[in-house]
Coordinates of C-alpha atoms in Angstrom, one line a residue:
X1 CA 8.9 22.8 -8.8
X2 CA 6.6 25.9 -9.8
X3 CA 6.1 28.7 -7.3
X4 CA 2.6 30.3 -7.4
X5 CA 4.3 33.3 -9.5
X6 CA 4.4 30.7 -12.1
X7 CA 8.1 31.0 -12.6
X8 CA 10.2 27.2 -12.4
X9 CA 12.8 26.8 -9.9
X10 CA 15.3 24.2 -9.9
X11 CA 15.3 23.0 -6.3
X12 CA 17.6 19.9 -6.9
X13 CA 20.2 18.9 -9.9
X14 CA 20.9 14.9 -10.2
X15 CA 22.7 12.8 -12.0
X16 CA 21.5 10.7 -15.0
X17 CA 22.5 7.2 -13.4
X18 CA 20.6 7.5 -10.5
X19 CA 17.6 4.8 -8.9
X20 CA 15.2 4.7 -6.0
X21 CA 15.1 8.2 -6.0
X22 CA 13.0 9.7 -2.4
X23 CA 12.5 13.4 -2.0
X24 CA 11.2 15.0 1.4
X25 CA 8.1 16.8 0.4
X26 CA 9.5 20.1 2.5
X27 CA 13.2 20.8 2.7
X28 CA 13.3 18.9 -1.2
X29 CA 16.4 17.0 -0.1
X30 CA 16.8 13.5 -1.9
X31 CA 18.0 10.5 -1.2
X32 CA 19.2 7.8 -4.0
X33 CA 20.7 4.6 -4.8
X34 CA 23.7 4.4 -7.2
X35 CA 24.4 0.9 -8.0
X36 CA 24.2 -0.7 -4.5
X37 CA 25.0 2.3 -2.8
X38 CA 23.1 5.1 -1.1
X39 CA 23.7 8.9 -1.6
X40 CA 21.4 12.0 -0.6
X41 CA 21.3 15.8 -2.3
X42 CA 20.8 18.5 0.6
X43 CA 20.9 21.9 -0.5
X44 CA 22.4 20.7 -3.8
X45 CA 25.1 19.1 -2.4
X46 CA 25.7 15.2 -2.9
X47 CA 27.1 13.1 0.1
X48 CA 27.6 9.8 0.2
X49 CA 25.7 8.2 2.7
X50 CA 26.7 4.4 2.9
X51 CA 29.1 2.6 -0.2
X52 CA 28.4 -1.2 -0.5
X53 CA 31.2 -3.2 1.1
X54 CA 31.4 -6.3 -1.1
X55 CA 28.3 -7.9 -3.6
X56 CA 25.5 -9.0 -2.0
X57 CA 25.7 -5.5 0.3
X58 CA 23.0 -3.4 -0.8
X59 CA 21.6 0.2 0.7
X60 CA 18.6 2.3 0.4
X61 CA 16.4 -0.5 -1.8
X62 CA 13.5 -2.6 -0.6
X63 CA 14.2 -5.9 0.7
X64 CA 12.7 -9.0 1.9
X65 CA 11.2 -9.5 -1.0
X66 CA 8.5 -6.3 -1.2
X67 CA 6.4 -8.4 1.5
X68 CA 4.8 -6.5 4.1
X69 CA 4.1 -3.7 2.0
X70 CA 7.8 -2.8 1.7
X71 CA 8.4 -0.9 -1.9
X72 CA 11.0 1.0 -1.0
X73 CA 14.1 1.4 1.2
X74 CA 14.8 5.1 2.7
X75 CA 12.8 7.3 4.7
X76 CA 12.7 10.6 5.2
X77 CA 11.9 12.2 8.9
X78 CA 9.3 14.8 9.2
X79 CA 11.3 17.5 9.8
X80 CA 14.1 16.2 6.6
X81 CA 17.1 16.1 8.6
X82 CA 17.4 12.8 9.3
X83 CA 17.3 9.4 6.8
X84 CA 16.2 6.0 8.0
X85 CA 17.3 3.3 5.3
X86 CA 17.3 -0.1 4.8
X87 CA 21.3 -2.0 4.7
X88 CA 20.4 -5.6 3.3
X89 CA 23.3 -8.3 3.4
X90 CA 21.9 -10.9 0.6
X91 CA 26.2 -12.3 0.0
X92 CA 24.5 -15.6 1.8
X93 CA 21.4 -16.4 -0.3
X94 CA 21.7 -19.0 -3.0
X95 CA 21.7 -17.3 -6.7
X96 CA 18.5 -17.8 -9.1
X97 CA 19.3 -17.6 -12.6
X98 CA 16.8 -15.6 -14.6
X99 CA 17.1 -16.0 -18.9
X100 CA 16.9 -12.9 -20.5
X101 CA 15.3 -13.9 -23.7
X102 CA 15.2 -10.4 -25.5
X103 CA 18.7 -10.5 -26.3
X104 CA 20.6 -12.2 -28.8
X105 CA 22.1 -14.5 -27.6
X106 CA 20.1 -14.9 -24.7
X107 CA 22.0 -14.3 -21.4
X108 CA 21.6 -15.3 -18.1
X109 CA 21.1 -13.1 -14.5
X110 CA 21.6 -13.7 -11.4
X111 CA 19.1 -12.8 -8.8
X112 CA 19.6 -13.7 -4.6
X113 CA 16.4 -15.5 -4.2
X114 CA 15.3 -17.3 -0.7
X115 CA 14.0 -20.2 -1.3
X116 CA 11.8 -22.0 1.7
X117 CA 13.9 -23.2 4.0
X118 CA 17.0 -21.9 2.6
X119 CA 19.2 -18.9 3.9
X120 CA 17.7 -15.6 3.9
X121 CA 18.9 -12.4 3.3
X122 CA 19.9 -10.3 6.3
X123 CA 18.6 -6.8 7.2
X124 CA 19.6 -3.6 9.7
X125 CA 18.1 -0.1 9.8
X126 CA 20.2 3.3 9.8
X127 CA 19.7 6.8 10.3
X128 CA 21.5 9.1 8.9
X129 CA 22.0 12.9 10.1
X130 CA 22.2 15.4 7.1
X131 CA 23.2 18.2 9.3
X132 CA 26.3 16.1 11.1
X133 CA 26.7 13.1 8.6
X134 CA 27.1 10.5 11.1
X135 CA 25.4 7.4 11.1
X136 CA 24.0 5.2 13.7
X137 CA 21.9 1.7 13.0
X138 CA 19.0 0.5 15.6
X139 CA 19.8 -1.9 17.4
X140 CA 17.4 -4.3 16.2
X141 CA 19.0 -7.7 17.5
X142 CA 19.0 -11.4 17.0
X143 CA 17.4 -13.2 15.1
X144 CA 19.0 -12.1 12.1
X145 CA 16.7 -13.4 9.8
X146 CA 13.8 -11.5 10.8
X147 CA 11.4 -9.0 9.0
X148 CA 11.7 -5.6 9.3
X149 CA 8.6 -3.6 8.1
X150 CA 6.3 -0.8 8.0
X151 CA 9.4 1.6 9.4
X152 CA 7.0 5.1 10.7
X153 CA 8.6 8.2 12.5
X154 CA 7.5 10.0 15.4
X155 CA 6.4 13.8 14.3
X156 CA 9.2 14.9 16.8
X157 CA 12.2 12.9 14.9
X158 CA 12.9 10.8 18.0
X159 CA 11.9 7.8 17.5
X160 CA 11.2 4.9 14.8
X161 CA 8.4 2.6 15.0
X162 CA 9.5 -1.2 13.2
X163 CA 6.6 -3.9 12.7
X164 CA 9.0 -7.1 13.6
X165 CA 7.8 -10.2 12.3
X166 CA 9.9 -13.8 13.2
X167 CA 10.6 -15.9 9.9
X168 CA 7.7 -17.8 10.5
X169 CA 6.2 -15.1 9.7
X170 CA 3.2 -15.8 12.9
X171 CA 4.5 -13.4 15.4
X172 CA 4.3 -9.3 15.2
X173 CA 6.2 -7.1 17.7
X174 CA 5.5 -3.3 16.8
X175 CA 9.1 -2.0 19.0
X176 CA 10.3 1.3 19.5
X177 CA 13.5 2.8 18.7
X178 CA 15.5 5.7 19.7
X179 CA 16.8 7.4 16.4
X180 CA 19.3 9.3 17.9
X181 CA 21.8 6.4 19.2
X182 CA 19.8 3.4 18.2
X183 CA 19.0 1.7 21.2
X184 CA 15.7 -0.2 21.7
X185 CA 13.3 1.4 24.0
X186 CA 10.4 -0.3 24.4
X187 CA 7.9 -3.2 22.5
X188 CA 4.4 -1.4 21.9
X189 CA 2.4 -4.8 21.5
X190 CA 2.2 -7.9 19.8
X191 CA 0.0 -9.6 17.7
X192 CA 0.5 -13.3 17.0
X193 CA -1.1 -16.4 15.1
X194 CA -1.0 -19.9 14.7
X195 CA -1.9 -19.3 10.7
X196 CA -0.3 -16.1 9.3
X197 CA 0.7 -12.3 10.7
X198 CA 1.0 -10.1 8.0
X199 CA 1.3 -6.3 9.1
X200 CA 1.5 -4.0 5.8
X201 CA 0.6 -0.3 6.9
X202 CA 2.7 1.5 8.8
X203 CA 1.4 3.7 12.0
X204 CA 0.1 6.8 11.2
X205 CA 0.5 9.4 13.7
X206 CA -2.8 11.9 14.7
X207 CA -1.7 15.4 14.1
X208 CA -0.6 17.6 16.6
X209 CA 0.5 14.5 18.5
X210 CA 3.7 12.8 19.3
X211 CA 1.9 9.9 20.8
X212 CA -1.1 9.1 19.3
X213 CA -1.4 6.9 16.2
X214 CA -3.3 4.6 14.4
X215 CA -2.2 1.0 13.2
X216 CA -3.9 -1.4 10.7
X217 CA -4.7 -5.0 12.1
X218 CA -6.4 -8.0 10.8
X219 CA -6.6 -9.2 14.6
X220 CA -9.8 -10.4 14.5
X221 CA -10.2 -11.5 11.1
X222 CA -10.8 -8.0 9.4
X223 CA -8.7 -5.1 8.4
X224 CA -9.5 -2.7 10.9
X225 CA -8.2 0.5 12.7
X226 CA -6.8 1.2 15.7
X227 CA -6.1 3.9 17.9
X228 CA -2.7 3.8 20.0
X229 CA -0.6 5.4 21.9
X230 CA 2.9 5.2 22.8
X231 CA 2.4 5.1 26.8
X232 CA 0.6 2.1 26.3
X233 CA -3.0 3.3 26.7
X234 CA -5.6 0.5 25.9
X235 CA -6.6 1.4 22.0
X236 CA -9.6 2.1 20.7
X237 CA -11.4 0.2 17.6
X238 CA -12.4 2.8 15.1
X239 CA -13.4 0.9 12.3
X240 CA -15.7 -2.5 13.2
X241 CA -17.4 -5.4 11.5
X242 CA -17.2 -7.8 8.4
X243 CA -16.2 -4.6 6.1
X244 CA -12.1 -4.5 5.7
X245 CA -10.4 -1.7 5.9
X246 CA -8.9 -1.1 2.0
X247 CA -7.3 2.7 2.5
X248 CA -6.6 4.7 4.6
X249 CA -7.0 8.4 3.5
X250 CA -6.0 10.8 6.8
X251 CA -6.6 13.0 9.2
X252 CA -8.9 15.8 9.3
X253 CA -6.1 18.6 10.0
X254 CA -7.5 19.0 13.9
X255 CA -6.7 15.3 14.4
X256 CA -10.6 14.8 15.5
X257 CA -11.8 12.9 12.5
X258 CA -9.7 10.4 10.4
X259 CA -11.0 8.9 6.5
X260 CA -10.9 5.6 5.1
X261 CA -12.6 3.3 2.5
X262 CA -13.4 0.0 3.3
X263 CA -14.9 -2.7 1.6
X264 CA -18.6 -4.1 2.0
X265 CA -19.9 -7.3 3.1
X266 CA -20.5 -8.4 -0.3
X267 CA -16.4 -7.2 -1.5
X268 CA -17.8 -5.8 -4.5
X269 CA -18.8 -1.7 -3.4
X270 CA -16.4 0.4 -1.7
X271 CA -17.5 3.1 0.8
X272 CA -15.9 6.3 2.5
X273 CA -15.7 6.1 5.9
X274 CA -14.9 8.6 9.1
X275 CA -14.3 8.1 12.6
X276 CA -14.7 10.6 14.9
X277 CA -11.2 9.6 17.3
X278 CA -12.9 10.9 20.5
X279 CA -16.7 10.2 20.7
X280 CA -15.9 6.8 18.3
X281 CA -18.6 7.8 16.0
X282 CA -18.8 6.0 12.9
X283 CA -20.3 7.9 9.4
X284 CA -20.5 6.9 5.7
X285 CA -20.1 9.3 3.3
X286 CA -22.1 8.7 0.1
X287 CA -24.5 5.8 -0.3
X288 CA -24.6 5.1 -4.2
X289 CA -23.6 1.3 -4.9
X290 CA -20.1 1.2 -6.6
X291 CA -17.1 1.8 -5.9
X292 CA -15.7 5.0 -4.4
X293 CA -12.3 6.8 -4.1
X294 CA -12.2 9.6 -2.4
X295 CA -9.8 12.4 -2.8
X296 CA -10.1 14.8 1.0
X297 CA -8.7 18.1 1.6
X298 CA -5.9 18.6 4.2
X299 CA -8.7 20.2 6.5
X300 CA -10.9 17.2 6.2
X301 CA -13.8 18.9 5.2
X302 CA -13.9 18.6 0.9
X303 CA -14.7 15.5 -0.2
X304 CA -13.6 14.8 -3.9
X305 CA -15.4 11.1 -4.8
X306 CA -14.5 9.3 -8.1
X307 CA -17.2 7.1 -8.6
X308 CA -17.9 3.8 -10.3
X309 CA -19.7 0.8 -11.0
X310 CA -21.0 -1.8 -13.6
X311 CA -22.9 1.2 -15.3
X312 CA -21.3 4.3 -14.7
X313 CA -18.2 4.9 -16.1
X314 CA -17.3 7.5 -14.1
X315 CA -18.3 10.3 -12.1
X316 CA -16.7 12.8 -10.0
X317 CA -18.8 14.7 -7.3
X318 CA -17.9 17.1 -4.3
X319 CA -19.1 17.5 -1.2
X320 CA -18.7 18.8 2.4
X321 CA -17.9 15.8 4.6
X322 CA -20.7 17.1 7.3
X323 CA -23.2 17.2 4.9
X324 CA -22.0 14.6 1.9
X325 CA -26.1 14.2 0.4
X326 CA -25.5 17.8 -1.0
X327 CA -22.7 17.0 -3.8
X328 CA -22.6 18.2 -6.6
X329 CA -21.2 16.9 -10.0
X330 CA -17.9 17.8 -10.8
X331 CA -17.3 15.5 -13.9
X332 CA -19.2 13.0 -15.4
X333 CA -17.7 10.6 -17.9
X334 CA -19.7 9.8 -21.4
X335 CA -19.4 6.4 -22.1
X336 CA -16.3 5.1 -24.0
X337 CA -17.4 2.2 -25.8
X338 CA -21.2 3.8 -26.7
X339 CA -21.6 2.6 -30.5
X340 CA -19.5 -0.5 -29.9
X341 CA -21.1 -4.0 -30.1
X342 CA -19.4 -5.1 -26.4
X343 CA -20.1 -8.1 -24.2
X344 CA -22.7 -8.6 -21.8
X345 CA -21.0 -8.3 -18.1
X346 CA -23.3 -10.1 -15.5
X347 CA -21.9 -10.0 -11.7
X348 CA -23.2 -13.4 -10.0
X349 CA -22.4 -15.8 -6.7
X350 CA -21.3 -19.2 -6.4
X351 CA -21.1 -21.5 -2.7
X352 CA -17.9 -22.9 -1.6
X353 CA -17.3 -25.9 0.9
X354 CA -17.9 -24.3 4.2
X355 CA -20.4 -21.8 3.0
X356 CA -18.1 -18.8 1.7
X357 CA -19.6 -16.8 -0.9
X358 CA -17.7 -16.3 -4.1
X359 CA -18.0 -13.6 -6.0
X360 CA -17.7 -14.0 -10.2
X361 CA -18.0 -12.5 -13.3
X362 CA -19.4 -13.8 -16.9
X363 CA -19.6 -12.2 -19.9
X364 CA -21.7 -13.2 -22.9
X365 CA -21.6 -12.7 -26.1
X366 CA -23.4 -9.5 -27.8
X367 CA -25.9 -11.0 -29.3
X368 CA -26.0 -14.3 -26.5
X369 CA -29.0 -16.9 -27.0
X370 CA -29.6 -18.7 -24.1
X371 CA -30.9 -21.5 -25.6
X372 CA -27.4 -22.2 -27.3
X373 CA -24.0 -23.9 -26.1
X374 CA -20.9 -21.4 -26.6
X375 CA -17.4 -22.4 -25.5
X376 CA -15.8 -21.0 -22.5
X377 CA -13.0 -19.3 -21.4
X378 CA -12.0 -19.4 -17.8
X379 CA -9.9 -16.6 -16.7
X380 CA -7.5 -18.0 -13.3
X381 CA -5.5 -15.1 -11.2
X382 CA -6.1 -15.8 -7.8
X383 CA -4.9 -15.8 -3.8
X384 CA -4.4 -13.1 -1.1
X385 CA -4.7 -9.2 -2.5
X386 CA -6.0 -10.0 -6.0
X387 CA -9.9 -9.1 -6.8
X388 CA -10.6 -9.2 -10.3
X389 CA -14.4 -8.8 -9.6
X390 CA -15.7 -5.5 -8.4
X391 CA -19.0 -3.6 -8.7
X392 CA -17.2 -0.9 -11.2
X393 CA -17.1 -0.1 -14.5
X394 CA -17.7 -3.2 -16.8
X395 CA -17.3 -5.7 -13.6
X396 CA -13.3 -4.9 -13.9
X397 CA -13.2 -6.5 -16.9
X398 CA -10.8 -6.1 -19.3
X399 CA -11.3 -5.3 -23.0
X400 CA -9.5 -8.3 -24.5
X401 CA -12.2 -10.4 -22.8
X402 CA -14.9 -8.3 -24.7
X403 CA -12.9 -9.1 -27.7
X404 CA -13.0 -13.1 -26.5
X405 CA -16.9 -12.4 -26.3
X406 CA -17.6 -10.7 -29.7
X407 CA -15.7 -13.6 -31.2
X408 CA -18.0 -16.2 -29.3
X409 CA -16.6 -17.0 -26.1
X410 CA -18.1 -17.0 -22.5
X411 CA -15.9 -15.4 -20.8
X412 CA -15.9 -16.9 -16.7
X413 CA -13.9 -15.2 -13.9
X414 CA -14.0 -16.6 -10.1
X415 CA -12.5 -14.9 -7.1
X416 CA -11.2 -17.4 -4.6
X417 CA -11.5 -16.8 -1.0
X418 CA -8.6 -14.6 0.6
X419 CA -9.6 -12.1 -2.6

């Protein structure tokens, strides 16, 4: 890391053979994997935290699959000194075999994959202490092949917050544990369904508060935000309507204002959002049609917005979050591809049964004549999280399909429904 004297100082030294490496943003003290085991640097010092008992035991990685939003497998409490981390027994799922065909010969791997219907993999939580070395594991009970996601902390280190979600993956309990000897305290609320419960964010805690925090729920059919608290107050909806929640960005650093883009009714712009948490005033902040990204300063009062859309390549403007029509341009992007002979990117709508509107993408050749046939290519990548058509630069397409154009092709993308 680099001081502000500009000088480099080494804050940690690890080894070479090392994965899944997690570093508290503070104290600078890292957790790892090595092999199927989990180890942790504090102060410069390496301690083993947990050694895999037999194969198929396997510490501080993400498990069940990276559903849920799960991509990784330890985390660090807000103060660093304690380490929550996944311990996944896999030693009773059937073995896949994957070819590895860049070798010569080719060889075979083995990978623990749960098929539907089959054995699944079996998971626990533990925390350990830096400052004592002792572990405990929640007590997180029967049935054990459930779902263990979206793990959050308290600010105060005393408790962890699990998303619990049954096999069937239909039923969400968001339960409450004590860090400090593992017991279960209490079950926040529950969200169920007869189709599909998929909780992915985990809560996010309003600063200056060990109670307050705001959860992500597709409840009623949207990706929306919520305000809770751990007493069990009746939460507050801060975002509303058919416009999803995509991020969420923070906190203004008085916990009165939190930031979040969400997507339009049309799925193709993007917007920045803020809530105010105690009147429940809603503001957008920039109106240009594209797609935005906003980069916001820990006080919550910059706004840094990348921009984009089917024209703009990209431009970067800054403004005050109380008064975001006085921005000013901080970067603005030439375009890349002036004095190339590109495709022509064209944004259009097509019906589905039951009325849902679909959202595609064509583009023509260069020089295109209506008045001629041209073969087609049909570009297919579809289902839940993927969006291939957006109002941003070139329509999110991707150069090889200008390539397919120059040489002739139509090029057609659809997004199904779930995109």
């Amino acid at each position: 890391t680099y001081a502000l004297t500009g000088e480099l100082t080494r804050v940690n030294h690890l080894p070479a053979d090392i994965e899944n490496t997690d570093t508290h943003g503070k104290t600078f003290n890292t957790a790892y994997t090595k092999g199927d085991g989990l180890w942790v640097s504090v102060d410069g010092k390496e301690t083993e935290v947990a050694h895999s008992e037999a194969e198929g035991i396997v510490y501080g990685k993400s498990v069940h699959r990276d559903e849920f939003g799960i991509y990784k497998g330890t985390f660090w409490s807000p103060s660093g000194r304690y380490l929550a981390f996944y311990r996944m027994d896999e030693s009773m799922v059937t073995p896949y075999p994957i070819y590895v065909l860049d070798s010569m010969p080719a060889q075979v791997r083995y990978i623990r994959y749960p098929y539907a219907g089959t054995k699944s993999h079996h998971v626990t939580l533990g925390v350990f202490d830096a400052q004592t070395g002792k572990t405990v594991y929640l007590k997180t009970g029967e049935p054990a092949e459930q779902y263990l996601t979206n793990i959050a902390w308290t600010p105060d280190d005393k408790y962890i917050l699990i998303a619990v979600v049954n096999r069937e993956q239909n039923h969400m309990w968001l339960r409450q544990y004590d860090a400090g000897n593992g017991n279960f305290v209490k079950t926040l609320f529950e969200e169920s369904s007869d189709r599909w419960v998929e909780p992915e964010h985990p809560a996010e805690f309003v600063p200056g508060s060990n109670e307050q925090f705001v959860w992500q729920s597709e409840r009623d059919g949207f990706n929306h935000l919520y305000l809770y608290d751990l007493s069990g107050k009746t939460p507050a909806q801060l975002s509303k309507g058919a416009m999803p929640v995509i991020n969420f960005y923070g906190f203004s650093a008085d916990g009165k204002q939190c930031f979040y883009q969400v997507a339009d009714e049309t799925g193709l712009n993007r917007y920045v959002f803020s809530t105010d948490l105690n009147s429940g005033v809603i503001s957008r902040l920039g109106d240009d049609e594209g797609i935005h990204n906003a980069l916001i300063n820990d006080a919550g009062e910059w706004v840094l917005d990348v921009f984009s859309n089917t024209a703009t390549p990209r431009f970067i403007y800054l403004y005050r979050t109380v008064n975001p029509a006085d921005r000013r341009i901080v970067f603005g992007a030439k375009n890349p591809l002036d004095g190339y002979s590109i495709g022509l990117t064209r944004l259009l709508t097509l019906p589905s049964p039951g009325g849902v509107v679909l959202n595609a993408r064509m583009i023509l050749p260069p020089d295109f004549d209506s008045k001629k046939k041209y073969p087609a290519l049909v570009y297919v990548y579809n289902g839940p999280h993927v969006q291939l058509v957006t109002n941003t630069w070139l329509g999110n397409g991707e150069l090889w399909m200008h390539r397919m154009a120059q040489e002739g092709y139509v090029v057609f993308v659809l997004d199904g429904r779930g995109s």
